[in-house]
PDB file of C-alpha atoms in Angstrom:
ATOM      1  CA  UNK A   1      16.544   2.119   6.271  1.00 60.00           C
ATOM      2  CA  UNK A   2      15.817   5.441   4.673  1.00 57.00           C
ATOM      3  CA  UNK A   3      15.870   8.723   6.555  1.00 55.00           C
ATOM      4  CA  UNK A   4      13.424  11.307   5.262  1.00 61.00           C
ATOM      5  CA  UNK A   5      13.028  15.069   5.558  1.00 60.00           C
ATOM      6  CA  UNK A   6      11.215  14.742   8.868  1.00 60.00           C
ATOM      7  CA  UNK A   7      13.934  14.733  11.561  1.00 63.00           C
ATOM      8  CA  UNK A   8      14.054  11.366  13.270  1.00 76.00           C
ATOM      9  CA  UNK A   9      11.699   9.712  10.774  1.00 90.00           C
ATOM     10  CA  UNK A  10      12.707   6.561   8.909  1.00 95.00           C
ATOM     11  CA  UNK A  11      11.212   4.282   6.284  1.00 97.00           C
ATOM     12  CA  UNK A  12      12.027   0.579   6.342  1.00 97.00           C
ATOM     13  CA  UNK A  13      10.712  -2.699   5.074  1.00 97.00           C
ATOM     14  CA  UNK A  14       8.308  -4.180   7.607  1.00 97.00           C
ATOM     15  CA  UNK A  15       8.401  -7.737   8.887  1.00 96.00           C
ATOM     16  CA  UNK A  16       6.060  -9.942  10.869  1.00 95.00           C
ATOM     17  CA  UNK A  17       7.353  -8.267  14.019  1.00 96.00           C
ATOM     18  CA  UNK A  18       5.611  -5.106  12.777  1.00 97.00           C
ATOM     19  CA  UNK A  19       2.237  -6.733  12.134  1.00 96.00           C
ATOM     20  CA  UNK A  20       0.549  -5.222  15.206  1.00 95.00           C
ATOM     21  CA  UNK A  21       1.689  -1.720  14.213  1.00 97.00           C
ATOM     22  CA  UNK A  22       0.558  -2.238  10.614  1.00 97.00           C
ATOM     23  CA  UNK A  23      -2.806  -3.562  11.786  1.00 96.00           C
ATOM     24  CA  UNK A  24      -3.196  -0.567  14.108  1.00 96.00           C
ATOM     25  CA  UNK A  25      -2.453   1.861  11.254  1.00 97.00           C
ATOM     26  CA  UNK A  26      -4.927   0.105   8.988  1.00 96.00           C
ATOM     27  CA  UNK A  27      -7.512   0.076  11.787  1.00 95.00           C
ATOM     28  CA  UNK A  28      -7.114   3.812  12.460  1.00 94.00           C
ATOM     29  CA  UNK A  29      -7.337   4.666   8.788  1.00 94.00           C
ATOM     30  CA  UNK A  30     -10.393   2.589   8.006  1.00 93.00           C
ATOM     31  CA  UNK A  31     -12.386   3.238  11.195  1.00 94.00           C
ATOM     32  CA  UNK A  32     -11.466   6.833  11.987  1.00 90.00           C
ATOM     33  CA  UNK A  33     -11.105   8.304   8.523  1.00 86.00           C
ATOM     34  CA  UNK A  34     -13.426   6.043   6.546  1.00 88.00           C
ATOM     35  CA  UNK A  35     -16.029   5.227   9.186  1.00 90.00           C
ATOM     36  CA  UNK A  36     -15.853   1.468   8.597  1.00 92.00           C
ATOM     37  CA  UNK A  37     -16.844  -0.839  11.425  1.00 90.00           C
ATOM     38  CA  UNK A  38     -17.059  -4.583  11.972  1.00 92.00           C
ATOM     39  CA  UNK A  39     -14.456  -6.493  13.945  1.00 93.00           C
ATOM     40  CA  UNK A  40     -13.139  -5.093  17.222  1.00 92.00           C
ATOM     41  CA  UNK A  41      -9.576  -3.793  17.087  1.00 93.00           C
ATOM     42  CA  UNK A  42      -8.118  -6.908  18.853  1.00 95.00           C
ATOM     43  CA  UNK A  43     -10.108  -9.210  16.536  1.00 95.00           C
ATOM     44  CA  UNK A  44      -8.906  -7.251  13.523  1.00 95.00           C
ATOM     45  CA  UNK A  45      -5.260  -7.410  14.644  1.00 95.00           C
ATOM     46  CA  UNK A  46      -5.486 -11.197  15.016  1.00 96.00           C
ATOM     47  CA  UNK A  47      -7.152 -11.630  11.632  1.00 96.00           C
ATOM     48  CA  UNK A  48      -4.722  -9.189   9.987  1.00 95.00           C
ATOM     49  CA  UNK A  49      -1.735 -11.102  11.377  1.00 95.00           C
ATOM     50  CA  UNK A  50      -3.117 -14.386  10.053  1.00 95.00           C
ATOM     51  CA  UNK A  51      -3.868 -12.788   6.699  1.00 95.00           C
ATOM     52  CA  UNK A  52      -0.340 -11.456   6.192  1.00 94.00           C
ATOM     53  CA  UNK A  53       1.350 -14.613   7.501  1.00 93.00           C
ATOM     54  CA  UNK A  54      -0.140 -16.472   4.552  1.00 92.00           C
ATOM     55  CA  UNK A  55       0.652 -13.788   1.970  1.00 93.00           C
ATOM     56  CA  UNK A  56       4.182 -12.566   2.607  1.00 90.00           C
ATOM     57  CA  UNK A  57       5.405 -13.749  -0.794  1.00 89.00           C
ATOM     58  CA  UNK A  58       2.949 -11.521  -2.602  1.00 93.00           C
ATOM     59  CA  UNK A  59       2.596  -8.578  -0.205  1.00 97.00           C
ATOM     60  CA  UNK A  60       5.520  -6.444   0.953  1.00 97.00           C
ATOM     61  CA  UNK A  61       4.971  -3.704   3.508  1.00 98.00           C
ATOM     62  CA  UNK A  62       6.980  -0.609   4.330  1.00 98.00           C
ATOM     63  CA  UNK A  63       6.603   1.266   7.571  1.00 98.00           C
ATOM     64  CA  UNK A  64       7.340   4.884   8.498  1.00 97.00           C
ATOM     65  CA  UNK A  65       8.548   5.471  12.040  1.00 97.00           C
ATOM     66  CA  UNK A  66       9.014   8.664  14.003  1.00 94.00           C
ATOM     67  CA  UNK A  67      10.292   8.643  17.551  1.00 91.00           C
ATOM     68  CA  UNK A  68      10.137   4.843  17.567  1.00 92.00           C
ATOM     69  CA  UNK A  69       6.412   4.781  16.721  1.00 95.00           C
ATOM     70  CA  UNK A  70       4.786   3.540  13.518  1.00 97.00           C
ATOM     71  CA  UNK A  71       3.208   6.555  11.820  1.00 97.00           C
ATOM     72  CA  UNK A  72       2.709   5.378   8.243  1.00 97.00           C
ATOM     73  CA  UNK A  73       2.702   2.427   5.883  1.00 98.00           C
ATOM     74  CA  UNK A  74       2.621   1.411   2.231  1.00 98.00           C
ATOM     75  CA  UNK A  75       2.121  -1.983   0.622  1.00 98.00           C
ATOM     76  CA  UNK A  76       3.212  -3.590  -2.629  1.00 98.00           C
ATOM     77  CA  UNK A  77       0.966  -6.420  -3.827  1.00 97.00           C
ATOM     78  CA  UNK A  78       2.646  -8.451  -6.567  1.00 97.00           C
ATOM     79  CA  UNK A  79       0.673 -10.429  -9.106  1.00 96.00           C
ATOM     80  CA  UNK A  80       1.624 -12.820 -11.886  1.00 94.00           C
ATOM     81  CA  UNK A  81       0.958 -11.916 -15.482  1.00 94.00           C
ATOM     82  CA  UNK A  82       0.229 -14.285 -18.337  1.00 94.00           C
ATOM     83  CA  UNK A  83       3.435 -15.538 -20.051  1.00 93.00           C
ATOM     84  CA  UNK A  84       4.338 -14.327 -23.513  1.00 92.00           C
ATOM     85  CA  UNK A  85       6.669 -15.872 -26.111  1.00 94.00           C
ATOM     86  CA  UNK A  86       9.589 -13.576 -25.284  1.00 92.00           C
ATOM     87  CA  UNK A  87       9.190 -13.673 -21.496  1.00 90.00           C
ATOM     88  CA  UNK A  88       7.557 -16.404 -19.477  1.00 93.00           C
ATOM     89  CA  UNK A  89       7.955 -14.892 -16.007  1.00 91.00           C
ATOM     90  CA  UNK A  90       6.031 -11.653 -15.863  1.00 94.00           C
ATOM     91  CA  UNK A  91       4.930  -9.762 -12.766  1.00 95.00           C
ATOM     92  CA  UNK A  92       3.331  -6.421 -11.971  1.00 95.00           C
ATOM     93  CA  UNK A  93       2.423  -4.636  -8.774  1.00 96.00           C
ATOM     94  CA  UNK A  94      -0.333  -2.741  -7.090  1.00 96.00           C
ATOM     95  CA  UNK A  95       0.551   0.054  -4.671  1.00 97.00           C
ATOM     96  CA  UNK A  96      -1.879  -0.336  -1.784  1.00 96.00           C
ATOM     97  CA  UNK A  97      -2.808   1.133   1.576  1.00 96.00           C
ATOM     98  CA  UNK A  98      -0.458   4.101   1.601  1.00 97.00           C
ATOM     99  CA  UNK A  99      -1.380   5.877   4.819  1.00 96.00           C
ATOM    100  CA  UNK A 100       0.263   8.355   7.192  1.00 96.00           C
ATOM    101  CA  UNK A 101      -1.263   9.430  10.493  1.00 96.00           C
ATOM    102  CA  UNK A 102      -2.738  12.908  10.195  1.00 94.00           C
ATOM    103  CA  UNK A 103      -0.289  14.480  12.659  1.00 94.00           C
ATOM    104  CA  UNK A 104       2.633  13.364  10.459  1.00 95.00           C
ATOM    105  CA  UNK A 105       1.322  14.352   7.031  1.00 93.00           C
ATOM    106  CA  UNK A 106       2.951  16.900   4.731  1.00 92.00           C
ATOM    107  CA  UNK A 107       6.444  15.985   5.933  1.00 92.00           C
ATOM    108  CA  UNK A 108       7.504  13.785   3.010  1.00 94.00           C
ATOM    109  CA  UNK A 109       6.649  10.455   4.645  1.00 96.00           C
ATOM    110  CA  UNK A 110       4.020   9.446   2.091  1.00 96.00           C
ATOM    111  CA  UNK A 111       6.402  10.193  -0.759  1.00 96.00           C
ATOM    112  CA  UNK A 112       9.228   8.280   0.914  1.00 96.00           C
ATOM    113  CA  UNK A 113       6.923   5.283   1.448  1.00 97.00           C
ATOM    114  CA  UNK A 114       5.861   5.247  -2.213  1.00 97.00           C
ATOM    115  CA  UNK A 115       9.494   5.651  -3.313  1.00 97.00           C
ATOM    116  CA  UNK A 116      10.391   2.589  -1.219  1.00 97.00           C
ATOM    117  CA  UNK A 117       7.626   0.604  -2.930  1.00 98.00           C
ATOM    118  CA  UNK A 118       8.848   1.755  -6.371  1.00 98.00           C
ATOM    119  CA  UNK A 119      12.414   0.722  -5.512  1.00 97.00           C
ATOM    120  CA  UNK A 120      11.174  -2.701  -4.372  1.00 97.00           C
ATOM    121  CA  UNK A 121       9.207  -3.110  -7.614  1.00 97.00           C
ATOM    122  CA  UNK A 122      12.299  -2.260  -9.674  1.00 97.00           C
ATOM    123  CA  UNK A 123      14.459  -4.675  -7.664  1.00 96.00           C
ATOM    124  CA  UNK A 124      11.939  -7.438  -8.315  1.00 95.00           C
ATOM    125  CA  UNK A 125      11.804  -6.652 -12.029  1.00 94.00           C
ATOM    126  CA  UNK A 126       8.105  -5.831 -12.146  1.00 95.00           C
ATOM    127  CA  UNK A 127       6.736  -4.681 -15.483  1.00 94.00           C
ATOM    128  CA  UNK A 128       4.556  -1.920 -14.090  1.00 94.00           C
ATOM    129  CA  UNK A 129       2.804  -0.560 -11.015  1.00 96.00           C
ATOM    130  CA  UNK A 130      -0.807   0.481 -10.696  1.00 95.00           C
ATOM    131  CA  UNK A 131      -2.449   2.531  -7.982  1.00 95.00           C
ATOM    132  CA  UNK A 132      -5.948   3.778  -7.183  1.00 92.00           C
ATOM    133  CA  UNK A 133      -5.093   7.024  -5.401  1.00 92.00           C
ATOM    134  CA  UNK A 134      -7.384   9.256  -3.472  1.00 89.00           C
ATOM    135  CA  UNK A 135      -8.025  12.645  -5.013  1.00 90.00           C
ATOM    136  CA  UNK A 136      -5.741  14.219  -2.399  1.00 90.00           C
ATOM    137  CA  UNK A 137      -2.871  11.811  -3.204  1.00 93.00           C
ATOM    138  CA  UNK A 138      -3.152  12.096  -6.996  1.00 92.00           C
ATOM    139  CA  UNK A 139      -0.481  14.850  -7.329  1.00 93.00           C
ATOM    140  CA  UNK A 140       1.978  12.819  -5.215  1.00 95.00           C
ATOM    141  CA  UNK A 141       1.805   9.890  -7.617  1.00 95.00           C
ATOM    142  CA  UNK A 142       2.113  12.177 -10.627  1.00 95.00           C
ATOM    143  CA  UNK A 143       5.275  13.753  -9.134  1.00 95.00           C
ATOM    144  CA  UNK A 144       6.727  10.259  -8.790  1.00 96.00           C
ATOM    145  CA  UNK A 145       6.137   9.422 -12.454  1.00 95.00           C
ATOM    146  CA  UNK A 146       2.742   7.713 -12.411  1.00 94.00           C
ATOM    147  CA  UNK A 147       0.728   8.759 -15.438  1.00 93.00           C
ATOM    148  CA  UNK A 148      -2.979   8.829 -16.027  1.00 89.00           C
ATOM    149  CA  UNK A 149      -3.930   6.333 -18.698  1.00 86.00           C
ATOM    150  CA  UNK A 150      -7.035   5.568 -20.635  1.00 81.00           C
ATOM    151  CA  UNK A 151      -6.008   1.910 -20.950  1.00 80.00           C
ATOM    152  CA  UNK A 152      -7.534   0.686 -17.706  1.00 81.00           C
ATOM    153  CA  UNK A 153     -11.144   0.406 -16.699  1.00 79.00           C
ATOM    154  CA  UNK A 154     -12.368  -0.298 -13.188  1.00 81.00           C
ATOM    155  CA  UNK A 155     -15.469  -2.180 -12.077  1.00 84.00           C
ATOM    156  CA  UNK A 156     -16.155  -1.916  -8.370  1.00 84.00           C
ATOM    157  CA  UNK A 157     -17.797  -5.280  -7.746  1.00 88.00           C
ATOM    158  CA  UNK A 158     -18.860  -4.338  -4.215  1.00 82.00           C
ATOM    159  CA  UNK A 159     -20.643  -1.274  -5.553  1.00 74.00           C
ATOM    160  CA  UNK A 160     -22.049  -3.158  -8.564  1.00 62.00           C
ATOM    161  CA  UNK A 161     -23.687  -5.697  -6.224  1.00 64.00           C
ATOM    162  CA  UNK A 162     -25.202  -2.955  -4.097  1.00 61.00           C
ATOM    163  CA  UNK A 163     -26.727  -1.344  -7.194  1.00 58.00           C
ATOM    164  CA  UNK A 164     -28.129  -4.580  -8.674  1.00 55.00           C
TER     165      UNK A 164
END
């Protein structure tokens, strides 16, 4: 458990016992801030729980708590890489769904969550991390050592289908 600059706030690795809180955070983020709609919140929580139960080996979550309540999260999605002659086991990670409730932003929680994900990636021996940050979060990732690169291209398949 990591204590951060915000008095009483902690960052810790989440477990299945935290799935309802993680689902609630994801729900708030995507419906309130992004305007996405579909499943009801209870339906989403059930589906989210089932989703993570089958993916715990490849998806690690961290949760930020303040006053005993979940106020933020960050995820590390691990993927296999193609073997090479000098190293057969190769893995990399994708930093995903870093989110802090608006009332708790600008207190160091987002940074502490990303630092926890980076530490986990190092412990697991990952070769690199990638992230698709929002414009607002870009400076945070740069402060933590992420660098802009011209080696990666991105094709949004959802958007490409809508355009076709």
